XYZ file of C-alpha atoms in Angstrom:
370
model
C 0.018 -0.011 -0.019
C 2.749 2.317 0.862
C 4.580 1.531 -2.334
C 1.411 2.497 -4.308
C 1.119 5.812 -2.382
C 4.722 6.469 -3.264
C 4.246 5.771 -6.985
C 1.086 7.906 -7.104
C 3.043 10.794 -5.334
C 5.965 10.585 -7.769
C 3.439 10.467 -10.840
C 1.622 13.634 -9.410
C 4.887 15.556 -8.880
C 5.966 14.723 -12.334
C 2.725 15.996 -13.823
C 3.053 19.174 -11.849
C 6.637 19.664 -13.049
C 5.665 19.132 -16.761
C 2.694 21.633 -16.355
C 5.066 24.157 -14.779
C 7.672 23.806 -17.501
C 4.911 24.224 -20.091
C 3.696 27.382 -18.354
C 7.257 28.704 -18.481
C 7.566 28.069 -22.145
C 4.284 29.525 -23.313
C 5.359 33.191 -22.802
C 8.535 32.438 -24.829
C 6.316 31.147 -27.693
C 4.112 34.329 -27.515
C 7.374 36.429 -27.680
C 8.401 34.595 -30.855
C 5.069 35.436 -32.536
C 5.480 39.128 -31.613
C 9.068 38.851 -33.107
C 7.773 37.316 -36.310
C 5.267 40.156 -36.775
C 8.122 42.617 -36.598
C 10.253 40.896 -39.224
C 10.786 42.745 -42.531
C 8.119 42.317 -45.124
C 9.659 40.415 -48.193
C 8.692 42.574 -51.228
C 9.416 41.607 -54.754
C 8.912 43.678 -57.813
C 9.421 43.545 -61.574
C 9.635 46.595 -64.122
C 6.251 47.567 -65.522
C 6.106 51.274 -66.080
C 4.673 53.503 -64.710
C 3.762 51.203 -61.799
C 7.308 49.803 -61.315
C 10.302 51.468 -62.993
C 13.997 50.326 -63.093
C 15.932 53.578 -62.853
C 19.533 52.658 -62.970
C 19.018 49.779 -60.770
C 16.883 51.665 -58.257
C 13.167 50.550 -58.130
C 10.781 53.507 -58.414
C 7.370 54.194 -60.060
C 3.818 54.833 -59.005
C 3.243 51.599 -56.887
C 6.778 51.571 -55.651
C 6.474 55.225 -54.346
C 3.064 54.342 -52.949
C 4.407 51.343 -51.063
C 7.277 53.399 -49.614
C 4.961 56.027 -48.408
C 2.635 53.446 -46.613
C 5.675 51.558 -45.297
C 7.206 54.788 -43.799
C 3.892 56.179 -42.406
C 2.895 52.762 -40.855
C 6.545 52.024 -39.707
C 6.593 48.647 -41.584
C 10.182 47.376 -42.050
C 10.731 45.556 -45.430
C 13.347 44.366 -47.778
C 12.900 44.596 -51.622
C 14.178 42.553 -54.329
C 13.834 42.306 -58.138
C 12.345 39.266 -59.826
C 14.007 37.847 -62.806
C 10.791 37.759 -64.845
C 6.984 38.468 -64.291
C 6.302 34.750 -64.010
C 8.923 34.465 -61.347
C 7.127 37.268 -59.383
C 3.881 35.490 -59.608
C 5.414 32.083 -58.545
C 7.208 33.793 -55.477
C 3.697 35.086 -54.344
C 1.890 31.892 -55.019
C 4.453 29.747 -53.033
C 4.765 32.291 -50.189
C 8.509 32.939 -50.963
C 7.536 36.636 -51.040
C 5.046 38.595 -48.960
C 4.148 41.466 -51.400
C 4.485 41.781 -55.169
C 4.571 45.182 -56.987
C 4.324 45.259 -60.715
C 0.939 46.693 -61.609
C -0.503 43.194 -61.142
C -3.915 43.008 -62.785
C -6.755 41.931 -60.542
C -8.310 38.794 -61.994
C -10.673 36.035 -60.743
C -8.247 33.205 -61.379
C -5.392 34.873 -59.733
C -7.519 35.631 -56.669
C -7.678 31.822 -56.194
C -3.906 31.666 -56.066
C -3.079 34.678 -53.833
C -4.657 37.740 -52.413
C -4.966 41.341 -53.667
C -4.836 44.613 -51.834
C -7.246 47.395 -52.577
C -6.891 48.623 -56.150
C -3.928 51.066 -56.629
C -4.642 52.159 -60.256
C -6.857 51.580 -63.265
C -6.241 51.754 -66.928
C -7.709 50.794 -70.374
C -6.789 47.760 -72.454
C -6.109 48.504 -76.015
C -4.468 47.068 -79.143
C -1.385 48.877 -80.378
C 0.148 48.713 -83.968
C 2.472 50.790 -86.130
C 1.032 53.907 -87.538
C 0.704 53.145 -91.319
C -0.366 56.658 -92.345
C 1.477 58.359 -95.294
C 3.865 61.159 -94.591
C 2.101 64.599 -95.001
C 4.367 65.475 -98.011
C 3.434 62.249 -99.886
C -0.203 62.675 -98.946
C -0.295 66.255 -100.312
C 1.454 65.235 -103.494
C -1.117 62.382 -103.974
C -4.036 64.804 -103.486
C -2.474 67.348 -105.898
C -2.127 64.674 -108.653
C -5.619 63.317 -108.188
C -8.267 63.610 -110.836
C -10.252 66.166 -108.957
C -7.472 68.637 -108.670
C -6.616 68.324 -112.315
C -10.125 69.035 -113.097
C -9.904 72.075 -111.031
C -6.824 73.294 -112.959
C -8.683 72.420 -116.215
C -11.557 74.643 -115.027
C -9.189 77.559 -114.436
C -7.715 77.014 -117.932
C -11.292 77.032 -119.355
C -12.108 80.252 -117.583
C -8.958 81.793 -119.056
C -9.932 80.696 -122.520
C -13.684 81.291 -122.481
C -13.740 84.600 -120.460
C -10.238 86.113 -120.467
C -9.578 85.849 -124.035
C -12.693 87.481 -125.413
C -12.255 90.303 -122.935
C -8.638 90.788 -124.084
C -9.699 90.823 -127.654
C -12.297 93.617 -127.094
C -10.261 95.653 -124.678
C -6.815 95.341 -126.252
C -7.228 98.552 -128.370
C -7.907 100.739 -125.321
C -5.417 103.638 -125.128
C -3.976 102.470 -121.847
C -3.232 98.965 -123.331
C -2.575 99.822 -126.841
C 1.131 100.548 -126.173
C 1.613 97.398 -124.187
C 2.890 94.066 -125.695
C 0.291 91.343 -126.324
C 1.828 89.176 -123.552
C 1.442 92.033 -121.076
C -2.015 92.641 -122.043
C -2.967 88.905 -121.855
C -1.477 88.642 -118.402
C -3.139 91.714 -117.144
C -6.623 90.619 -118.436
C -6.123 87.156 -117.065
C -5.120 88.382 -113.701
C -8.108 90.651 -113.366
C -10.478 87.986 -114.675
C -9.237 85.339 -112.199
C -9.339 87.774 -109.363
C -12.986 88.626 -110.133
C -12.160 92.243 -110.910
C -14.295 94.420 -113.200
C -12.247 97.551 -113.311
C -10.322 96.379 -116.415
C -13.530 96.454 -118.594
C -14.752 99.464 -120.433
C -17.478 97.943 -122.668
C -20.828 96.410 -121.933
C -19.903 93.207 -123.658
C -16.713 92.717 -121.605
C -18.596 93.437 -118.347
C -21.210 90.896 -119.239
C -18.424 88.314 -119.854
C -16.751 89.245 -116.521
C -20.103 88.571 -114.756
C -20.301 85.231 -116.408
C -16.667 84.451 -115.233
C -17.767 85.267 -111.704
C -20.509 82.516 -111.806
C -18.042 80.100 -113.388
C -15.560 80.850 -110.480
C -18.298 80.246 -107.902
C -19.042 76.768 -109.313
C -15.415 76.020 -109.424
C -14.937 77.049 -105.808
C -18.010 74.947 -104.754
C -16.427 71.914 -106.397
C -13.104 72.439 -104.762
C -14.687 72.813 -101.377
C -16.745 69.692 -101.800
C -13.565 67.762 -102.786
C -11.648 68.973 -99.713
C -14.586 68.018 -97.369
C -14.832 64.561 -99.112
C -11.121 63.994 -98.469
C -11.283 65.084 -94.916
C -14.423 62.886 -94.229
C -12.832 59.868 -95.916
C -9.696 60.175 -93.803
C -11.759 60.414 -90.601
C -13.822 57.412 -91.467
C -10.752 55.385 -92.349
C -9.005 56.198 -89.026
C -12.265 55.429 -86.958
C -13.077 52.331 -89.125
C -9.597 50.797 -88.576
C -10.098 50.922 -84.708
C -11.622 47.822 -83.054
C -14.365 48.440 -80.621
C -14.044 44.913 -79.041
C -11.826 41.929 -79.060
C -12.499 40.353 -82.492
C -10.571 36.974 -82.117
C -11.001 36.181 -85.829
C -9.173 39.254 -86.706
C -6.456 38.701 -83.902
C -5.650 35.303 -85.261
C -4.165 36.833 -88.379
C -1.643 38.909 -86.267
C 1.454 38.144 -84.256
C 1.396 39.833 -80.897
C 4.349 40.678 -78.757
C 3.358 39.487 -75.198
C 4.977 39.033 -71.821
C 4.617 35.534 -70.341
C 2.378 35.493 -67.269
C 0.287 38.563 -68.280
C -3.546 38.334 -68.318
C -3.336 39.767 -71.829
C -1.045 37.024 -72.886
C -3.674 34.489 -71.501
C -6.355 36.144 -73.465
C -4.414 35.873 -76.674
C -3.276 32.380 -76.286
C -6.821 31.237 -75.279
C -8.071 32.516 -78.627
C -5.307 30.749 -80.612
C -3.544 33.968 -81.445
C 0.218 33.660 -82.321
C 2.504 35.460 -79.877
C 6.173 36.153 -79.487
C 7.625 36.500 -76.052
C 9.219 39.712 -74.660
C 10.248 40.350 -71.093
C 9.192 44.080 -70.505
C 6.954 46.634 -72.362
C 10.130 48.311 -74.096
C 11.188 44.990 -75.534
C 7.694 44.412 -76.825
C 7.605 47.787 -78.573
C 11.009 47.088 -79.961
C 9.699 43.832 -81.577
C 6.739 45.763 -83.006
C 8.897 48.589 -84.410
C 11.339 46.005 -86.005
C 8.572 44.206 -87.681
C 8.949 40.925 -85.615
C 5.421 41.484 -84.209
C 2.333 42.941 -85.676
C 0.565 44.277 -82.554
C 0.626 44.613 -78.780
C -2.252 44.117 -76.387
C -1.532 46.123 -73.194
C -2.941 48.768 -70.901
C -2.775 52.358 -72.039
C -0.740 53.694 -69.165
C 2.105 51.157 -69.594
C 2.373 51.702 -73.234
C 2.205 55.607 -72.931
C 4.996 55.384 -70.352
C 7.160 52.928 -72.205
C 6.900 54.856 -75.552
C 8.458 57.806 -73.896
C 11.725 55.887 -73.729
C 11.487 54.477 -77.317
C 12.432 55.906 -80.604
C 9.674 58.058 -82.039
C 9.860 56.254 -85.374
C 8.199 53.963 -86.403
C 5.243 55.492 -84.595
C 3.109 53.207 -82.451
C -0.579 54.163 -82.113
C -3.670 52.594 -80.651
C -5.522 50.392 -83.138
C -8.668 50.003 -81.021
C -10.933 51.686 -78.752
C -10.980 50.819 -74.985
C -11.603 47.147 -74.942
C -12.089 46.898 -71.149
C -11.049 48.613 -67.855
C -8.203 47.128 -66.013
C -7.524 47.405 -62.208
C -4.106 46.980 -60.663
C -3.213 46.220 -57.054
C -0.430 44.811 -54.803
C -0.281 41.044 -54.913
C -0.226 39.488 -51.398
C 0.631 35.954 -50.548
C -1.833 33.774 -48.560
C 0.630 33.534 -45.636
C 1.156 37.220 -45.288
C -2.636 37.865 -45.842
C -2.993 36.501 -42.249
C -0.459 39.045 -40.998
C -2.153 42.200 -39.369
C 0.308 44.350 -41.501
C -1.515 43.243 -44.684
C -4.672 45.096 -43.274
C -2.430 48.128 -42.480
C -1.390 48.174 -46.097
C -5.022 48.170 -47.217
C -5.732 51.027 -44.778
C -2.789 52.947 -46.215
C -4.088 52.574 -49.731
C -7.538 53.649 -48.803
C -6.229 56.715 -46.795
C -4.033 57.736 -49.858
C -7.234 58.306 -51.836
C -8.655 60.877 -49.497
C -5.509 62.484 -48.127
C -4.288 63.664 -51.485
C -1.111 61.425 -51.573
C -2.625 59.061 -54.326
C -3.564 62.159 -56.459
C -0.043 63.620 -55.982
C 1.635 60.319 -57.254
C -0.877 60.048 -60.102
C 0.198 63.448 -61.361
C 3.834 62.385 -61.220
C 3.514 58.935 -62.822
C 0.078 58.497 -64.429
C -0.849 61.814 -66.072
C 0.421 62.380 -69.713
């Protein structure tokens, strides 16, 4: 009996010791959680102007500056590194190898199943871009001058000279003030007055009636010329508007080769429709492929193209070939693991606050406005 009591006593003391040690270790575990919450946020970025820009190795841009502002005001420590490609950036977020991704990442339903998004940081329009195939102004003017309509106008001027100026000269050539002039001088003088709709060079009733007739001929010729100019201007406007797509016509897209960045939503749209694509790493490279003729078009957001074109050669000129196809929304990409961190909510609060404290508008004027 005494042995049993001793065994029970020993087991009881052992249980109390284990519980005491567990209680001692519990505060230590809580301290570790607090320390983890203070670890630097692992930020990954990839160039995508104007949201993330590589300026001589230093990351900057609209979203980069917005993040820095939020991190400073919220006192969030972070370390930032550049991804080797946009696909690597997405993979780092999907596998929790990074906490936050900055590259103008488009909000998409499929992506929201792989990682989380912050509040929207910016919006833009999706458009198709191609080379501007318009003729140079000099060639266009030469083509107009050599057109049949312009030749008819010159023919009309010649007829006015023959039908109206010559009879006036024949009647008025013996006037005292013209009699001592050479015939060439007389003809040029009468022709000038006739074409300028002047009547002070006529002295006889017959020639004045002829001058009045030339006036009506000139009015008809001017009306024809005006209608021709309006027709040319209207046809140019209709041609430009007719060449711009109003929505994504996949049948037309299949006949073109698009420069596309792997991992982009735009690239997924093109490949899902069977459109041929050629890979490029950043927007500037895509534009280079388009200007060199290795690609026919680019499907990208307006802000990115406008920002990237500023750093590219002006010729060959790249212009939108479509109207706004859809509205795009950009945001920070947040890993699922970091989404459970209270600091992810602070980031959303910082984005929301930037809209009404003026900081978002200030950054927009710097990076997003033309």
